[in-house]
PDB file of C-alpha atoms in Angstrom:
ATOM      1  CA  UNK N   1       0.000   0.000   0.000  1.00 67.00           C
ATOM      2  CA  UNK N   2       1.462   3.363  -1.030  1.00 70.00           C
ATOM      3  CA  UNK N   3      -1.204   5.616   0.450  1.00 93.00           C
ATOM      4  CA  UNK N   4      -0.687   8.986   2.044  1.00 98.00           C
ATOM      5  CA  UNK N   5      -3.839  10.503   3.495  1.00 98.00           C
ATOM      6  CA  UNK N   6      -4.529  14.183   4.088  1.00 98.00           C
ATOM      7  CA  UNK N   7      -7.304  15.964   5.946  1.00 98.00           C
ATOM      8  CA  UNK N   8      -9.248  18.067   5.365  1.00 98.00           C
ATOM      9  CA  UNK N   9      -9.745  17.945   1.590  1.00 97.00           C
ATOM     10  CA  UNK N  10     -10.886  21.549   1.489  1.00 98.00           C
ATOM     11  CA  UNK N  11     -10.379  24.393   3.958  1.00 97.00           C
ATOM     12  CA  UNK N  12     -11.622  27.965   3.891  1.00 97.00           C
ATOM     13  CA  UNK N  13     -10.217  30.242   6.568  1.00 95.00           C
ATOM     14  CA  UNK N  14     -10.110  33.909   7.397  1.00 92.00           C
ATOM     15  CA  UNK N  15      -6.879  35.789   7.909  1.00 91.00           C
ATOM     16  CA  UNK N  16      -7.268  35.743  11.695  1.00 90.00           C
ATOM     17  CA  UNK N  17      -8.090  32.044  12.018  1.00 91.00           C
ATOM     18  CA  UNK N  18      -5.891  29.237  13.300  1.00 96.00           C
ATOM     19  CA  UNK N  19      -6.232  25.872  11.569  1.00 97.00           C
ATOM     20  CA  UNK N  20      -4.202  22.724  11.028  1.00 98.00           C
ATOM     21  CA  UNK N  21      -3.609  20.358   8.132  1.00 98.00           C
ATOM     22  CA  UNK N  22      -2.984  16.707   8.870  1.00 98.00           C
ATOM     23  CA  UNK N  23      -1.056  14.058   6.949  1.00 98.00           C
ATOM     24  CA  UNK N  24      -0.662  10.357   7.719  1.00 98.00           C
ATOM     25  CA  UNK N  25       1.229   7.427   6.218  1.00 97.00           C
ATOM     26  CA  UNK N  26       1.647   3.828   7.343  1.00 94.00           C
ATOM     27  CA  UNK N  27       4.354   2.699   4.955  1.00 95.00           C
ATOM     28  CA  UNK N  28       7.150   2.905   7.521  1.00 95.00           C
ATOM     29  CA  UNK N  29       8.623   5.895   5.717  1.00 96.00           C
ATOM     30  CA  UNK N  30      11.003   8.039   7.759  1.00 96.00           C
ATOM     31  CA  UNK N  31      10.971  11.152   5.564  1.00 96.00           C
ATOM     32  CA  UNK N  32       7.925  13.404   5.231  1.00 97.00           C
ATOM     33  CA  UNK N  33       7.439  16.592   3.264  1.00 97.00           C
ATOM     34  CA  UNK N  34       5.118  19.572   2.894  1.00 98.00           C
ATOM     35  CA  UNK N  35       4.716  21.205  -0.504  1.00 98.00           C
ATOM     36  CA  UNK N  36       2.683  24.157  -1.734  1.00 98.00           C
ATOM     37  CA  UNK N  37       1.323  24.125  -5.282  1.00 98.00           C
ATOM     38  CA  UNK N  38      -0.218  26.997  -7.186  1.00 97.00           C
ATOM     39  CA  UNK N  39      -2.284  26.479 -10.329  1.00 95.00           C
ATOM     40  CA  UNK N  40      -0.270  25.324 -13.369  1.00 94.00           C
ATOM     41  CA  UNK N  41       2.974  25.332 -11.372  1.00 96.00           C
ATOM     42  CA  UNK N  42       5.021  22.420 -10.036  1.00 97.00           C
ATOM     43  CA  UNK N  43       5.008  21.625  -6.302  1.00 97.00           C
ATOM     44  CA  UNK N  44       7.200  23.944  -4.225  1.00 97.00           C
ATOM     45  CA  UNK N  45       8.982  22.439  -1.235  1.00 97.00           C
ATOM     46  CA  UNK N  46       8.236  23.961   2.165  1.00 98.00           C
ATOM     47  CA  UNK N  47       9.550  21.575   4.828  1.00 97.00           C
ATOM     48  CA  UNK N  48      11.321  18.229   5.141  1.00 97.00           C
ATOM     49  CA  UNK N  49      11.263  15.984   8.202  1.00 97.00           C
ATOM     50  CA  UNK N  50      13.763  13.175   8.505  1.00 96.00           C
ATOM     51  CA  UNK N  51      13.325  10.697  11.376  1.00 96.00           C
ATOM     52  CA  UNK N  52      10.883  13.137  12.997  1.00 97.00           C
ATOM     53  CA  UNK N  53      13.362  16.002  12.965  1.00 97.00           C
ATOM     54  CA  UNK N  54      13.024  19.094  10.785  1.00 96.00           C
ATOM     55  CA  UNK N  55      15.864  18.935   8.278  1.00 94.00           C
ATOM     56  CA  UNK N  56      14.853  21.530   5.670  1.00 92.00           C
ATOM     57  CA  UNK N  57      12.869  24.748   6.027  1.00 93.00           C
ATOM     58  CA  UNK N  58      12.744  26.540   2.691  1.00 94.00           C
ATOM     59  CA  UNK N  59      12.556  29.997   4.297  1.00 93.00           C
ATOM     60  CA  UNK N  60       8.841  29.588   4.849  1.00 96.00           C
ATOM     61  CA  UNK N  61       7.080  32.432   6.732  1.00 96.00           C
ATOM     62  CA  UNK N  62       6.466  31.736  10.421  1.00 96.00           C
ATOM     63  CA  UNK N  63       2.706  31.783   9.884  1.00 96.00           C
ATOM     64  CA  UNK N  64       3.251  28.189   8.711  1.00 98.00           C
ATOM     65  CA  UNK N  65       4.390  25.925  11.553  1.00 98.00           C
ATOM     66  CA  UNK N  66       5.140  22.246  10.897  1.00 98.00           C
ATOM     67  CA  UNK N  67       5.019  19.475  13.472  1.00 98.00           C
ATOM     68  CA  UNK N  68       5.915  15.790  13.315  1.00 97.00           C
ATOM     69  CA  UNK N  69       4.443  14.083  16.425  1.00 96.00           C
ATOM     70  CA  UNK N  70       5.598  10.614  15.344  1.00 94.00           C
ATOM     71  CA  UNK N  71       6.945   8.766  12.331  1.00 92.00           C
ATOM     72  CA  UNK N  72       3.483   8.372  10.772  1.00 96.00           C
ATOM     73  CA  UNK N  73       2.018  11.815  11.302  1.00 98.00           C
ATOM     74  CA  UNK N  74       2.782  15.266   9.967  1.00 98.00           C
ATOM     75  CA  UNK N  75       0.877  18.430  10.777  1.00 98.00           C
ATOM     76  CA  UNK N  76       0.982  21.933   9.360  1.00 98.00           C
ATOM     77  CA  UNK N  77      -0.335  24.619  11.677  1.00 98.00           C
ATOM     78  CA  UNK N  78      -1.664  27.746  10.009  1.00 97.00           C
ATOM     79  CA  UNK N  79      -2.082  31.167  11.604  1.00 95.00           C
ATOM     80  CA  UNK N  80      -2.683  34.672  10.262  1.00 94.00           C
ATOM     81  CA  UNK N  81      -2.471  33.606   6.654  1.00 95.00           C
ATOM     82  CA  UNK N  82      -2.690  35.928   3.676  1.00 96.00           C
ATOM     83  CA  UNK N  83      -4.902  35.522   0.581  1.00 96.00           C
ATOM     84  CA  UNK N  84      -1.777  34.732  -1.469  1.00 96.00           C
ATOM     85  CA  UNK N  85      -1.328  31.615   0.683  1.00 97.00           C
ATOM     86  CA  UNK N  86      -4.352  30.083  -1.040  1.00 98.00           C
ATOM     87  CA  UNK N  87      -3.082  26.968  -2.824  1.00 98.00           C
ATOM     88  CA  UNK N  88      -3.080  23.166  -2.874  1.00 98.00           C
ATOM     89  CA  UNK N  89      -1.008  21.879   0.052  1.00 98.00           C
ATOM     90  CA  UNK N  90       0.559  18.502  -0.567  1.00 98.00           C
ATOM     91  CA  UNK N  91       2.102  16.075   1.854  1.00 98.00           C
ATOM     92  CA  UNK N  92       4.531  13.407   0.678  1.00 98.00           C
ATOM     93  CA  UNK N  93       6.605  10.648   2.211  1.00 97.00           C
ATOM     94  CA  UNK N  94       9.571   8.528   1.168  1.00 96.00           C
ATOM     95  CA  UNK N  95      11.582   5.678   2.667  1.00 95.00           C
ATOM     96  CA  UNK N  96      14.270   8.140   3.723  1.00 93.00           C
ATOM     97  CA  UNK N  97      15.369  11.456   2.275  1.00 90.00           C
ATOM     98  CA  UNK N  98      16.721   9.904  -0.803  1.00 79.00           C
ATOM     99  CA  UNK N  99      17.144   9.247  -3.451  1.00 91.00           C
ATOM    100  CA  UNK N 100      13.822   7.445  -3.127  1.00 93.00           C
ATOM    101  CA  UNK N 101      10.531   8.164  -4.789  1.00 95.00           C
ATOM    102  CA  UNK N 102       8.158  10.349  -2.842  1.00 96.00           C
ATOM    103  CA  UNK N 103       4.518   9.330  -2.538  1.00 97.00           C
ATOM    104  CA  UNK N 104       2.089  12.221  -2.456  1.00 98.00           C
ATOM    105  CA  UNK N 105      -1.250  12.584  -0.730  1.00 98.00           C
ATOM    106  CA  UNK N 106      -4.339  13.998  -2.470  1.00 97.00           C
ATOM    107  CA  UNK N 107      -3.743  17.464  -1.050  1.00 98.00           C
ATOM    108  CA  UNK N 108      -5.719  20.046   0.904  1.00 98.00           C
ATOM    109  CA  UNK N 109      -7.226  22.863  -1.156  1.00 98.00           C
ATOM    110  CA  UNK N 110      -6.812  25.961   1.061  1.00 98.00           C
ATOM    111  CA  UNK N 111      -8.631  29.210   0.441  1.00 97.00           C
ATOM    112  CA  UNK N 112      -7.788  32.242   2.591  1.00 96.00           C
ATOM    113  CA  UNK N 113     -10.458  34.938   2.614  1.00 94.00           C
TER     114      UNK N 113
ATOM    115  CA  UNK S   1      22.654  26.243 -10.812  1.00 84.00           C
ATOM    116  CA  UNK S   2      20.699  22.953 -10.981  1.00 88.00           C
ATOM    117  CA  UNK S   3      17.916  23.120 -13.548  1.00 93.00           C
ATOM    118  CA  UNK S   4      15.216  20.860 -14.987  1.00 97.00           C
ATOM    119  CA  UNK S   5      13.402  21.753 -18.225  1.00 97.00           C
ATOM    120  CA  UNK S   6      10.441  19.907 -19.701  1.00 98.00           C
ATOM    121  CA  UNK S   7       9.185  20.093 -23.268  1.00 98.00           C
ATOM    122  CA  UNK S   8       6.810  20.542 -24.847  1.00 98.00           C
ATOM    123  CA  UNK S   9       4.780  22.647 -22.420  1.00 98.00           C
ATOM    124  CA  UNK S  10       1.570  21.193 -23.853  1.00 98.00           C
ATOM    125  CA  UNK S  11       0.866  18.298 -26.207  1.00 98.00           C
ATOM    126  CA  UNK S  12      -2.341  17.326 -27.961  1.00 98.00           C
ATOM    127  CA  UNK S  13      -2.545  13.810 -29.374  1.00 98.00           C
ATOM    128  CA  UNK S  14      -5.133  11.777 -31.149  1.00 98.00           C
ATOM    129  CA  UNK S  15      -5.946   8.496 -29.448  1.00 98.00           C
ATOM    130  CA  UNK S  16      -3.404   5.913 -30.638  1.00 98.00           C
ATOM    131  CA  UNK S  17      -0.862   8.545 -31.752  1.00 98.00           C
ATOM    132  CA  UNK S  18       2.408   7.687 -29.965  1.00 98.00           C
ATOM    133  CA  UNK S  19       4.768  10.450 -28.822  1.00 98.00           C
ATOM    134  CA  UNK S  20       7.508  11.370 -26.348  1.00 98.00           C
ATOM    135  CA  UNK S  21       7.872  13.924 -23.564  1.00 98.00           C
ATOM    136  CA  UNK S  22      11.310  15.346 -22.806  1.00 98.00           C
ATOM    137  CA  UNK S  23      12.968  16.231 -19.498  1.00 98.00           C
ATOM    138  CA  UNK S  24      16.429  17.759 -19.799  1.00 98.00           C
ATOM    139  CA  UNK S  25      18.494  18.442 -16.722  1.00 97.00           C
ATOM    140  CA  UNK S  26      21.634  20.311 -15.773  1.00 95.00           C
ATOM    141  CA  UNK S  27      22.675  19.193 -12.303  1.00 91.00           C
ATOM    142  CA  UNK S  28      25.789  18.341 -10.356  1.00 88.00           C
ATOM    143  CA  UNK S  29      25.761  14.673  -9.500  1.00 91.00           C
ATOM    144  CA  UNK S  30      22.435  13.110 -10.449  1.00 94.00           C
ATOM    145  CA  UNK S  31      21.162  10.808  -7.696  1.00 95.00           C
ATOM    146  CA  UNK S  32      17.748  10.007  -9.138  1.00 96.00           C
ATOM    147  CA  UNK S  33      15.217  11.158 -11.730  1.00 97.00           C
ATOM    148  CA  UNK S  34      11.508  10.712 -11.083  1.00 98.00           C
ATOM    149  CA  UNK S  35       8.418  10.862 -13.298  1.00 98.00           C
ATOM    150  CA  UNK S  36       4.999  11.706 -11.918  1.00 98.00           C
ATOM    151  CA  UNK S  37       1.529  12.057 -13.376  1.00 98.00           C
ATOM    152  CA  UNK S  38      -0.809  14.674 -11.932  1.00 98.00           C
ATOM    153  CA  UNK S  39      -4.533  15.037 -12.581  1.00 97.00           C
ATOM    154  CA  UNK S  40      -6.143  18.468 -11.965  1.00 95.00           C
ATOM    155  CA  UNK S  41      -6.656  19.206  -8.275  1.00 94.00           C
ATOM    156  CA  UNK S  42      -4.982  15.974  -7.143  1.00 96.00           C
ATOM    157  CA  UNK S  43      -1.592  15.014  -5.785  1.00 97.00           C
ATOM    158  CA  UNK S  44       1.151  13.750  -8.123  1.00 98.00           C
ATOM    159  CA  UNK S  45       1.113  10.010  -8.737  1.00 97.00           C
ATOM    160  CA  UNK S  46       4.494   8.300  -8.828  1.00 97.00           C
ATOM    161  CA  UNK S  47       5.362   6.576 -12.112  1.00 98.00           C
ATOM    162  CA  UNK S  48       9.083   5.787 -12.400  1.00 98.00           C
ATOM    163  CA  UNK S  49      12.497   6.195 -10.802  1.00 97.00           C
ATOM    164  CA  UNK S  50      15.647   6.159 -12.928  1.00 98.00           C
ATOM    165  CA  UNK S  51      19.111   6.229 -11.406  1.00 96.00           C
ATOM    166  CA  UNK S  52      21.704   5.888 -14.157  1.00 95.00           C
ATOM    167  CA  UNK S  53      22.181   6.534 -17.873  1.00 96.00           C
ATOM    168  CA  UNK S  54      20.913   3.693 -20.020  1.00 97.00           C
ATOM    169  CA  UNK S  55      18.258   2.657 -17.545  1.00 97.00           C
ATOM    170  CA  UNK S  56      14.702   2.048 -18.820  1.00 98.00           C
ATOM    171  CA  UNK S  57      11.418   1.386 -16.993  1.00 98.00           C
ATOM    172  CA  UNK S  58       8.041   0.387 -18.462  1.00 98.00           C
ATOM    173  CA  UNK S  59       4.483   0.371 -17.211  1.00 96.00           C
ATOM    174  CA  UNK S  60       1.530  -0.295 -19.497  1.00 96.00           C
ATOM    175  CA  UNK S  61       1.690   2.316 -22.295  1.00 97.00           C
ATOM    176  CA  UNK S  62       4.516   4.292 -20.682  1.00 98.00           C
ATOM    177  CA  UNK S  63       8.262   3.828 -20.988  1.00 98.00           C
ATOM    178  CA  UNK S  64      10.870   6.047 -19.343  1.00 98.00           C
ATOM    179  CA  UNK S  65      14.483   6.259 -20.474  1.00 98.00           C
ATOM    180  CA  UNK S  66      17.502   8.124 -19.147  1.00 98.00           C
ATOM    181  CA  UNK S  67      20.692   9.530 -20.693  1.00 96.00           C
ATOM    182  CA  UNK S  68      23.376  11.684 -19.098  1.00 94.00           C
ATOM    183  CA  UNK S  69      21.536  14.865 -20.091  1.00 95.00           C
ATOM    184  CA  UNK S  70      17.859  14.008 -20.444  1.00 97.00           C
ATOM    185  CA  UNK S  71      15.015  11.613 -19.891  1.00 98.00           C
ATOM    186  CA  UNK S  72      12.165  10.704 -22.182  1.00 98.00           C
ATOM    187  CA  UNK S  73       8.705   9.483 -21.319  1.00 98.00           C
ATOM    188  CA  UNK S  74       7.417   7.549 -24.319  1.00 98.00           C
ATOM    189  CA  UNK S  75       3.668   7.067 -24.598  1.00 98.00           C
ATOM    190  CA  UNK S  76       2.597   4.296 -26.935  1.00 98.00           C
ATOM    191  CA  UNK S  77      -0.922   4.296 -28.391  1.00 98.00           C
ATOM    192  CA  UNK S  78      -2.276   6.727 -25.779  1.00 98.00           C
ATOM    193  CA  UNK S  79      -5.869   6.705 -24.583  1.00 98.00           C
ATOM    194  CA  UNK S  80      -7.979   9.654 -23.368  1.00 98.00           C
ATOM    195  CA  UNK S  81      -7.430   8.513 -19.772  1.00 97.00           C
ATOM    196  CA  UNK S  82      -3.710   9.242 -20.206  1.00 98.00           C
ATOM    197  CA  UNK S  83      -4.582  12.948 -20.302  1.00 98.00           C
ATOM    198  CA  UNK S  84      -2.802  14.629 -17.373  1.00 98.00           C
ATOM    199  CA  UNK S  85       0.203  16.769 -16.511  1.00 98.00           C
ATOM    200  CA  UNK S  86       3.438  14.789 -16.461  1.00 98.00           C
ATOM    201  CA  UNK S  87       6.093  16.072 -14.076  1.00 98.00           C
ATOM    202  CA  UNK S  88       9.792  15.261 -14.063  1.00 98.00           C
ATOM    203  CA  UNK S  89      11.853  15.782 -10.904  1.00 98.00           C
ATOM    204  CA  UNK S  90      15.523  15.341 -10.102  1.00 97.00           C
ATOM    205  CA  UNK S  91      17.463  14.792  -6.905  1.00 95.00           C
ATOM    206  CA  UNK S  92      21.113  15.765  -7.179  1.00 91.00           C
ATOM    207  CA  UNK S  93      24.245  16.591  -5.245  1.00 87.00           C
ATOM    208  CA  UNK S  94      24.083  16.475  -1.473  1.00 84.00           C
ATOM    209  CA  UNK S  95      20.602  17.970  -1.178  1.00 85.00           C
ATOM    210  CA  UNK S  96      17.453  16.120  -0.150  1.00 86.00           C
ATOM    211  CA  UNK S  97      15.307  18.389  -2.321  1.00 91.00           C
ATOM    212  CA  UNK S  98      13.510  17.413  -5.519  1.00 94.00           C
ATOM    213  CA  UNK S  99      13.934  19.897  -8.364  1.00 94.00           C
ATOM    214  CA  UNK S 100      10.777  19.813 -10.466  1.00 97.00           C
ATOM    215  CA  UNK S 101      10.339  20.727 -14.095  1.00 97.00           C
ATOM    216  CA  UNK S 102       7.308  22.804 -15.029  1.00 96.00           C
ATOM    217  CA  UNK S 103       5.507  19.806 -16.514  1.00 98.00           C
ATOM    218  CA  UNK S 104       3.964  18.780 -19.830  1.00 98.00           C
ATOM    219  CA  UNK S 105       0.173  19.006 -20.103  1.00 98.00           C
ATOM    220  CA  UNK S 106      -0.960  16.098 -22.250  1.00 98.00           C
ATOM    221  CA  UNK S 107      -4.398  15.930 -23.838  1.00 98.00           C
ATOM    222  CA  UNK S 108      -5.462  12.806 -25.728  1.00 98.00           C
ATOM    223  CA  UNK S 109      -8.556  13.109 -27.876  1.00 97.00           C
ATOM    224  CA  UNK S 110     -10.749  10.165 -28.985  1.00 96.00           C
TER     225      UNK S 110
END
């Protein structure tokens, strides 16, 4: 099974709200990723966790806060977002940080109003 | 600077009309090249991993090949359900990042 699940599928939030995105995998993968994707663009890396430790932060604004509670779960906490943060947020996992294929979840479509 | 370029940007094919998508890369120390398929509003679906020049992988109507400068995704006798954006990504050097190309949007008409 190569499934990565993400919840919620859709999220609409105001600029003053606090919300969280959740990602889960049960493949025994030890690397997990958050990407942001705008329409007709490739995925853009935000964060990488390796063995539950943050290994890459691509200079993402602090209004995005990642968390990896255990090897199967990855959260992205959102606070005081801007309308330009509206996008498809993708979670992915791989056996380790590479070079192994990454398996992507279905994404969360986020709209900031 | 590491770079991945995909061509063409968009491709329209008649059902059964075979063609190839190109992914050219300029990187220091290729560690792996990956092909993905992405349907609108969904996450990328993994297709193939290629590690070294001369390697080939096949799956149904798709075949991926790799040289020292580029990779091709050959689509044989495509069907309308093959319509999607095909993304190429490279991992290189000592970074754990994937460098994505901008994708090829494929449309197959009956």
